[in-house]
Amino acid sequence: MTPQDLETVSPAGHYIALRIGFAFPMKEINALPTPWVEHYTRNSLMLFDPIMRWAHTNTGMAAWSSLRDDDRRGVLGMAAAFGLRFGLVAAVFDGNADGQRSFASFCRADREFTALESQLLLAYLTRCHDEMLPPKTLTGAELEALAMVNDGKRLKQIAFDLGVTEGAVKQRLKNAKTKLRAKTSTEAAALARQFQLI
């Protein structure tokens, strides 16, 4: 499944939060209808949302319809009024003491998700979660160069500060970009910061 496939499988919208740390996800994709997002935010519905409660305490997947008994404030009914009548919540967790959680909510206006669609959406979330796992192969030298890029230093200054050639710095940054799947050194430094590697 690709991001483009989500529009077909989940035509009413979706929300994905990847690798939630202390309070915020490393990456967030909110493709829910703007009027619903505004209503949800304005009325602080996250505090009462059975979908969010399920996503923070479970793994796997659940249809929204199975959460109605836990919806004392009628959040699911409000969502339906905005065209989000059927939904699926999915969550994955690393399962260790330092583990991070990712979750997603997928929506339709016309029908429940099929078993196959549900499995594909959970597999998609799991793949996105795994792809955001910080690499463990970055060397100290690569991290040092990334930290300097993060501080706004230019190649020549980094080389001078480290006492190495510009070519050596370029190689370190090239290796770091490959390991972090980044296109630029600035992007690699930002990812390393997000992963709390620098």
GROMACS .gro file of C-alpha atoms in nm:
model
  198
    1MET     CA    1   0.000   0.000   0.000
    2THR     CA    2   0.119   0.352  -0.085
    3PRO     CA    3   0.010   0.693   0.046
    4GLN     CA    4  -0.191   0.732  -0.275
    5ASP     CA    5  -0.377   0.406  -0.201
    6LEU     CA    6  -0.498   0.557   0.127
    7GLU     CA    7  -0.722   0.797  -0.065
    8THR     CA    8  -0.895   0.499  -0.227
    9VAL     CA    9  -0.918   0.275   0.080
   10SER     CA   10  -0.988   0.557   0.327
   11PRO     CA   11  -1.166   0.818   0.112
   12ALA     CA   12  -1.309   1.023   0.401
   13GLY     CA   13  -0.962   1.089   0.542
   14HIS     CA   14  -0.700   0.957   0.781
   15TYR     CA   15  -0.474   1.059   1.066
   16ILE     CA   16  -0.135   0.899   1.133
   17ALA     CA   17   0.099   0.968   1.427
   18LEU     CA   18   0.438   0.797   1.400
   19ARG     CA   19   0.671   0.719   1.689
   20ILE     CA   20   0.512   0.923   1.962
   21GLY     CA   21   0.775   1.030   2.213
   22PHE     CA   22   0.704   1.198   2.545
   23ALA     CA   23   0.420   1.405   2.401
   24PHE     CA   24   0.451   1.448   2.027
   25PRO     CA   25   0.493   1.218   1.726
   26MET     CA   26   0.807   1.233   1.515
   27LYS     CA   27   0.584   1.259   1.211
   28GLU     CA   28   0.217   1.343   1.187
   29ILE     CA   29  -0.008   1.320   0.883
   30ASN     CA   30  -0.351   1.475   0.921
   31ALA     CA   31  -0.566   1.420   0.613
   32LEU     CA   32  -0.898   1.454   0.793
   33PRO     CA   33  -1.155   1.710   0.674
   34THR     CA   34  -1.063   2.060   0.794
   35PRO     CA   35  -1.411   2.136   0.939
   36TRP     CA   36  -1.386   1.821   1.156
   37VAL     CA   37  -1.032   1.904   1.270
   38GLU     CA   38  -1.143   2.256   1.366
   39HIS     CA   39  -1.450   2.125   1.554
   40TYR     CA   40  -1.243   1.854   1.725
   41THR     CA   41  -0.975   2.103   1.833
   42ARG     CA   42  -1.213   2.383   1.936
   43ASN     CA   43  -1.409   2.144   2.160
   44SER     CA   44  -1.103   1.961   2.304
   45LEU     CA   45  -1.250   1.628   2.195
   46MET     CA   46  -0.918   1.443   2.228
   47LEU     CA   47  -0.981   1.425   2.602
   48PHE     CA   48  -1.301   1.226   2.543
   49ASP     CA   49  -1.223   1.042   2.219
   50PRO     CA   50  -1.258   0.662   2.252
   51ILE     CA   51  -1.041   0.620   1.942
   52MET     CA   52  -0.749   0.800   2.108
   53ARG     CA   53  -0.803   0.610   2.432
   54TRP     CA   54  -0.794   0.278   2.244
   55ALA     CA   55  -0.487   0.380   2.038
   56HIS     CA   56  -0.284   0.464   2.350
   57THR     CA   57  -0.363   0.141   2.535
   58ASN     CA   58  -0.388  -0.129   2.267
   59THR     CA   59  -0.213  -0.269   1.963
   60GLY     CA   60  -0.364  -0.420   1.651
   61MET     CA   61  -0.681  -0.274   1.506
   62ALA     CA   62  -1.042  -0.207   1.597
   63ALA     CA   63  -1.345  -0.079   1.411
   64TRP     CA   64  -1.485   0.244   1.550
   65SER     CA   65  -1.821   0.070   1.587
   66SER     CA   66  -1.668  -0.159   1.852
   67LEU     CA   67  -1.578   0.149   2.061
   68ARG     CA   68  -1.928   0.299   2.088
   69ASP     CA   69  -1.982   0.171   2.444
   70ASP     CA   70  -1.677   0.374   2.552
   71ASP     CA   71  -1.803   0.693   2.383
   72ARG     CA   72  -1.979   0.869   2.670
   73ARG     CA   73  -1.943   1.215   2.510
   74GLY     CA   74  -2.069   1.114   2.164
   75VAL     CA   75  -1.746   1.188   1.976
   76LEU     CA   76  -1.817   0.918   1.717
   77GLY     CA   77  -2.163   1.063   1.654
   78MET     CA   78  -2.009   1.406   1.602
   79ALA     CA   79  -1.757   1.257   1.358
   80ALA     CA   80  -2.043   1.097   1.163
   81ALA     CA   81  -2.205   1.439   1.125
   82PHE     CA   82  -1.887   1.547   0.943
   83GLY     CA   83  -1.899   1.247   0.706
   84LEU     CA   84  -1.672   1.021   0.912
   85ARG     CA   85  -1.931   0.747   0.966
   86PHE     CA   86  -1.713   0.438   0.960
   87GLY     CA   87  -1.359   0.404   1.082
   88LEU     CA   88  -1.071   0.186   1.181
   89VAL     CA   89  -0.810   0.259   1.446
   90ALA     CA   90  -0.474   0.081   1.433
   91ALA     CA   91  -0.179   0.092   1.673
   92VAL     CA   92   0.169  -0.059   1.689
   93PHE     CA   93   0.424  -0.054   1.969
   94ASP     CA   94   0.790  -0.156   1.987
   95GLY     CA   95   0.716  -0.366   2.297
   96ASN     CA   96   1.021  -0.275   2.503
   97ALA     CA   97   1.092  -0.033   2.787
   98ASP     CA   98   1.212   0.237   2.547
   99GLY     CA   99   0.948   0.150   2.289
  100GLN     CA  100   0.751   0.404   2.097
  101ARG     CA  101   0.394   0.383   1.978
  102SER     CA  102   0.244   0.476   1.642
  103PHE     CA  103  -0.125   0.486   1.564
  104ALA     CA  104  -0.363   0.579   1.287
  105SER     CA  105  -0.730   0.635   1.228
  106PHE     CA  106  -0.881   0.569   0.885
  107CYS     CA  107  -1.229   0.687   0.778
  108ARG     CA  108  -1.504   0.611   0.530
  109ALA     CA  109  -1.851   0.758   0.479
  110ASP     CA  110  -2.009   0.462   0.303
  111ARG     CA  111  -1.929   0.132   0.479
  112GLU     CA  112  -1.713  -0.056   0.729
  113PHE     CA  113  -1.363  -0.153   0.623
  114THR     CA  114  -1.327  -0.508   0.494
  115ALA     CA  115  -1.101  -0.755   0.673
  116LEU     CA  116  -0.848  -0.730   0.389
  117GLU     CA  117  -0.850  -0.349   0.394
  118SER     CA  118  -0.803  -0.356   0.772
  119GLN     CA  119  -0.504  -0.590   0.741
  120LEU     CA  120  -0.350  -0.377   0.465
  121LEU     CA  121  -0.391  -0.059   0.670
  122LEU     CA  122  -0.235  -0.218   0.979
  123ALA     CA  123   0.054  -0.347   0.763
  124TYR     CA  124   0.097   0.004   0.617
  125LEU     CA  125   0.111   0.161   0.964
  126THR     CA  126   0.357  -0.104   1.082
  127ARG     CA  127   0.584  -0.040   0.783
  128CYS     CA  128   0.574   0.337   0.839
  129HIS     CA  129   0.649   0.282   1.210
  130ASP     CA  130   0.945   0.056   1.131
  131GLU     CA  131   1.083   0.295   0.869
  132MET     CA  132   1.098   0.568   1.135
  133LEU     CA  133   1.315   0.352   1.361
  134PRO     CA  134   1.642   0.534   1.425
  135PRO     CA  135   1.941   0.369   1.260
  136LYS     CA  136   2.189   0.213   1.500
  137THR     CA  137   2.480   0.212   1.256
  138LEU     CA  138   2.574   0.582   1.259
  139THR     CA  139   2.933   0.628   1.375
  140GLY     CA  140   3.049   0.883   1.628
  141ALA     CA  141   3.227   1.075   1.353
  142GLU     CA  142   2.909   1.089   1.142
  143LEU     CA  143   2.704   1.208   1.439
  144GLU     CA  144   2.965   1.470   1.523
  145ALA     CA  145   2.949   1.607   1.167
  146LEU     CA  146   2.568   1.606   1.175
  147ALA     CA  147   2.567   1.794   1.506
  148MET     CA  148   2.783   2.063   1.348
  149VAL     CA  149   2.553   2.085   1.046
  150ASN     CA  150   2.265   2.115   1.290
  151ASP     CA  151   2.450   2.408   1.455
  152GLY     CA  152   2.464   2.582   1.117
  153LYS     CA  153   2.832   2.530   1.047
  154ARG     CA  154   2.953   2.510   0.688
  155LEU     CA  155   3.167   2.232   0.543
  156LYS     CA  156   3.494   2.427   0.564
  157GLN     CA  157   3.434   2.521   0.930
  158ILE     CA  158   3.341   2.162   1.022
  159ALA     CA  159   3.660   2.032   0.860
  160PHE     CA  160   3.869   2.293   1.043
  161ASP     CA  161   3.703   2.225   1.381
  162LEU     CA  162   3.751   1.849   1.343
  163GLY     CA  163   4.100   1.874   1.203
  164VAL     CA  164   4.014   1.668   0.893
  165THR     CA  165   3.984   1.738   0.522
  166GLU     CA  166   3.665   1.865   0.363
  167GLY     CA  167   3.658   1.536   0.168
  168ALA     CA  168   3.648   1.342   0.496
  169VAL     CA  169   3.357   1.554   0.619
  170LYS     CA  170   3.174   1.505   0.287
  171GLN     CA  171   3.215   1.128   0.318
  172ARG     CA  172   3.085   1.127   0.676
  173LEU     CA  173   2.782   1.330   0.574
  174LYS     CA  174   2.722   1.113   0.268
  175ASN     CA  175   2.727   0.800   0.486
  176ALA     CA  176   2.493   0.963   0.738
  177LYS     CA  177   2.248   1.069   0.463
  178THR     CA  178   2.240   0.713   0.330
  179LYS     CA  179   2.177   0.561   0.674
  180LEU     CA  180   1.907   0.817   0.756
  181ARG     CA  181   1.753   0.799   0.408
  182ALA     CA  182   1.789   1.177   0.375
  183LYS     CA  183   1.843   1.379   0.059
  184THR     CA  184   2.050   1.659   0.212
  185SER     CA  185   2.285   1.702   0.505
  186THR     CA  186   2.040   1.947   0.662
  187GLU     CA  187   1.760   1.690   0.640
  188ALA     CA  188   1.990   1.423   0.786
  189ALA     CA  189   2.079   1.653   1.077
  190ALA     CA  190   1.710   1.727   1.139
  191LEU     CA  191   1.631   1.354   1.142
  192ALA     CA  192   1.921   1.281   1.375
  193ARG     CA  193   1.789   1.550   1.609
  194GLN     CA  194   1.436   1.402   1.592
  195PHE     CA  195   1.578   1.060   1.675
  196GLN     CA  196   1.765   1.226   1.967
  197LEU     CA  197   2.096   1.104   1.826
  198ILE     CA  198   2.248   1.451   1.845
   0.00000   0.00000   0.00000
